[in-house]
Structure formats: structure tokens, C-alpha cells
Amino acid sequence: VCKASTNKKISHKILIKEHPNCEGITSSITSKYDNVKLVNKLDTVRLCEGADLVVTVNSSVGLQALCLGTPVAAAGDAFWAIDGLSYRPKTIEEIEALFAMGEYKFDLQLRNAYLNFLIKEYYVSLSWQANAVPSLPESERLKIIKMIT
């Protein structure tokens, strides 16, 4: 991503958040690039909401971006990396071309159908505690379900 950011056609600011288990590893690399900034302290939801595009290898942050309506690219093999739902660059040149596009889209109907499938068919709603209270308020859960159905 850092190398792809040096393409003259790219005017975006590139924000990188390391995986929590890998913090500190890429700072020596990112510091060499003017338009790349390491943002480990920022919340992923806010980063996704403010991004034009989220690029990840195969992180759940990509799925989070899809849920928030932010276009996403998976450079690796992610279960949510589906044509029409995400970009799938595999080389530096493909990442450069993606960055140079400037405008990113995904198939909203496919995204809604996929998220609907995950919520209603794929994920199992369980709790390890008897009488547990869901961590997401019911009103927020209903908003998400309404948005994708």
C-alpha cells in the first residue's frame, strides 16, 4: 500500500491502522512516505466512516466497512471478498490502479443481500451467559436489519 501510494496520479491521504497484535511493526516503513500516516489510536468505525476506500488483506475491518457503506478492497482471501461487493487487487500495480480511480462503488443490492444472509442464515445468535443482554442496543440492531432488508 505504501509503495502504491507513491504513484503521481494518487492524491489521497493513506491512513494505516495496524492489527492490534502487530502495532509498531510498520512505523519504520510508513514514516518514509509523505502521504501515509499511521493511525493506530483511532477507532476503526470512524476510520471506515470517513474513508473513500478501505483496503485490507483479509481483516474483519473490511466486513465492518461494508456494513457501514464504505467501499472496500481485499488484497487477500477474505470470505466477504466477492466480485461486485469488493475490489480484489492482487498486485502493487492493481492497488495503484485502484487508488488512481478516485471514485469507488459497490453493488448496494448485493451488499444488502449478503449482509442479510450473514445475519439471518450464517451467524448463530448465541450467548455464553444465561439471560445475557446483547451488547448492541436493540434500537441499533433494528436499524441495521432495516437498512439491509
mmCIF file of C-alpha atoms in Angstrom, residues 57-146:
data_model
loop_
_atom_site.group_PDB
_atom_site.id
_atom_site.type_symbol
_atom_site.label_atom_id
_atom_site.label_comp_id
_atom_site.label_asym_id
_atom_site.label_seq_id
_atom_site.Cartn_x
_atom_site.Cartn_y
_atom_site.Cartn_z
ATOM 1 C CA VAL A 57 -5.688 -8.120 3.358
ATOM 2 C CA ASN A 58 -8.491 -10.195 4.860
ATOM 3 C CA SER A 59 -9.456 -8.380 8.047
ATOM 4 C CA SER A 60 -12.898 -8.214 9.592
ATOM 5 C CA VAL A 61 -12.473 -4.443 9.238
ATOM 6 C CA GLY A 62 -13.349 -4.994 5.572
ATOM 7 C CA LEU A 63 -16.670 -6.513 6.589
ATOM 8 C CA GLN A 64 -17.148 -3.664 9.048
ATOM 9 C CA ALA A 65 -16.581 -1.166 6.211
ATOM 10 C CA LEU A 66 -19.182 -2.949 4.079
ATOM 11 C CA CYS A 67 -21.685 -2.746 6.929
ATOM 12 C CA LEU A 68 -21.003 0.990 7.198
ATOM 13 C CA GLY A 69 -21.437 1.516 3.457
ATOM 14 C CA THR A 70 -17.778 2.196 2.664
ATOM 15 C CA PRO A 71 -16.280 0.584 -0.438
ATOM 16 C CA VAL A 72 -13.621 -1.989 0.396
ATOM 17 C CA ALA A 73 -10.754 -3.822 -1.258
ATOM 18 C CA ALA A 74 -9.395 -7.182 -0.122
ATOM 19 C CA ALA A 75 -5.813 -7.846 -1.184
ATOM 20 C CA GLY A 76 -6.028 -11.361 0.267
ATOM 21 C CA ASP A 77 -8.566 -14.130 0.553
ATOM 22 C CA ALA A 78 -11.426 -12.859 2.705
ATOM 23 C CA PHE A 79 -14.748 -14.665 2.924
ATOM 24 C CA TRP A 80 -16.527 -11.389 2.141
ATOM 25 C CA ALA A 81 -14.340 -10.588 -0.916
ATOM 26 C CA ILE A 82 -16.928 -11.156 -3.614
ATOM 27 C CA ASP A 83 -16.902 -9.576 -7.068
ATOM 28 C CA GLY A 84 -19.346 -6.683 -7.075
ATOM 29 C CA LEU A 85 -19.102 -6.412 -3.306
ATOM 30 C CA SER A 86 -15.410 -5.563 -3.036
ATOM 31 C CA TYR A 87 -12.368 -4.800 -5.119
ATOM 32 C CA ARG A 88 -9.787 -7.587 -5.207
ATOM 33 C CA PRO A 89 -6.332 -6.216 -6.088
ATOM 34 C CA LYS A 90 -3.546 -8.801 -6.021
ATOM 35 C CA THR A 91 -0.504 -6.791 -7.154
ATOM 36 C CA ILE A 92 1.033 -3.399 -6.395
ATOM 37 C CA GLU A 93 0.032 -2.308 -9.895
ATOM 38 C CA GLU A 94 -3.592 -3.265 -9.239
ATOM 39 C CA ILE A 95 -3.544 -1.348 -5.937
ATOM 40 C CA GLU A 96 -2.036 1.684 -7.751
ATOM 41 C CA ALA A 97 -4.775 1.494 -10.381
ATOM 42 C CA LEU A 98 -7.402 1.214 -7.652
ATOM 43 C CA PHE A 99 -6.018 4.253 -5.806
ATOM 44 C CA ALA A 100 -5.919 6.224 -9.055
ATOM 45 C CA MET A 101 -9.640 5.570 -9.714
ATOM 46 C CA GLY A 102 -10.693 8.122 -7.131
ATOM 47 C CA GLU A 103 -14.343 7.052 -7.086
ATOM 48 C CA TYR A 104 -15.323 3.727 -5.580
ATOM 49 C CA LYS A 105 -18.566 1.790 -5.769
ATOM 50 C CA PHE A 106 -20.121 -1.500 -4.828
ATOM 51 C CA ASP A 107 -23.371 -3.196 -5.717
ATOM 52 C CA LEU A 108 -25.715 -1.998 -2.966
ATOM 53 C CA GLN A 109 -28.313 -4.686 -3.671
ATOM 54 C CA LEU A 110 -25.652 -7.417 -3.483
ATOM 55 C CA ARG A 111 -24.255 -5.924 -0.270
ATOM 56 C CA ASN A 112 -27.676 -5.832 1.359
ATOM 57 C CA ALA A 113 -28.462 -9.396 0.266
ATOM 58 C CA TYR A 114 -25.079 -10.628 1.530
ATOM 59 C CA LEU A 115 -25.387 -8.904 4.910
ATOM 60 C CA ASN A 116 -28.952 -10.168 5.190
ATOM 61 C CA PHE A 117 -27.683 -13.704 4.544
ATOM 62 C CA LEU A 118 -24.973 -13.320 7.207
ATOM 63 C CA ILE A 119 -27.378 -12.000 9.830
ATOM 64 C CA LYS A 120 -30.313 -14.298 9.159
ATOM 65 C CA GLU A 121 -28.691 -17.513 7.911
ATOM 66 C CA TYR A 122 -24.970 -17.701 8.619
ATOM 67 C CA TYR A 123 -24.300 -16.240 12.041
ATOM 68 C CA VAL A 124 -25.723 -18.053 15.027
ATOM 69 C CA SER A 125 -27.216 -15.864 17.729
ATOM 70 C CA LEU A 126 -25.957 -17.323 20.991
ATOM 71 C CA SER A 127 -24.837 -16.155 24.375
ATOM 72 C CA TRP A 128 -22.463 -17.888 26.735
ATOM 73 C CA GLN A 129 -24.384 -16.404 29.678
ATOM 74 C CA ALA A 130 -27.914 -17.212 30.766
ATOM 75 C CA ASN A 131 -30.135 -14.127 30.474
ATOM 76 C CA ALA A 132 -27.334 -12.160 28.797
ATOM 77 C CA VAL A 133 -28.101 -8.703 27.455
ATOM 78 C CA PRO A 134 -26.965 -8.149 23.857
ATOM 79 C CA SER A 135 -24.063 -5.693 23.644
ATOM 80 C CA LEU A 136 -25.689 -3.815 20.760
ATOM 81 C CA PRO A 137 -28.779 -1.879 21.821
ATOM 82 C CA GLU A 138 -31.941 -3.280 20.272
ATOM 83 C CA SER A 139 -32.687 0.034 18.528
ATOM 84 C CA GLU A 140 -29.278 -0.085 16.775
ATOM 85 C CA ARG A 141 -29.702 -3.746 15.839
ATOM 86 C CA LEU A 142 -33.095 -2.972 14.322
ATOM 87 C CA LYS A 143 -31.624 -0.067 12.329
ATOM 88 C CA ILE A 144 -29.048 -2.403 10.790
ATOM 89 C CA ILE A 145 -31.643 -5.045 9.954
ATOM 90 C CA LYS A 146 -33.953 -2.411 8.444
#
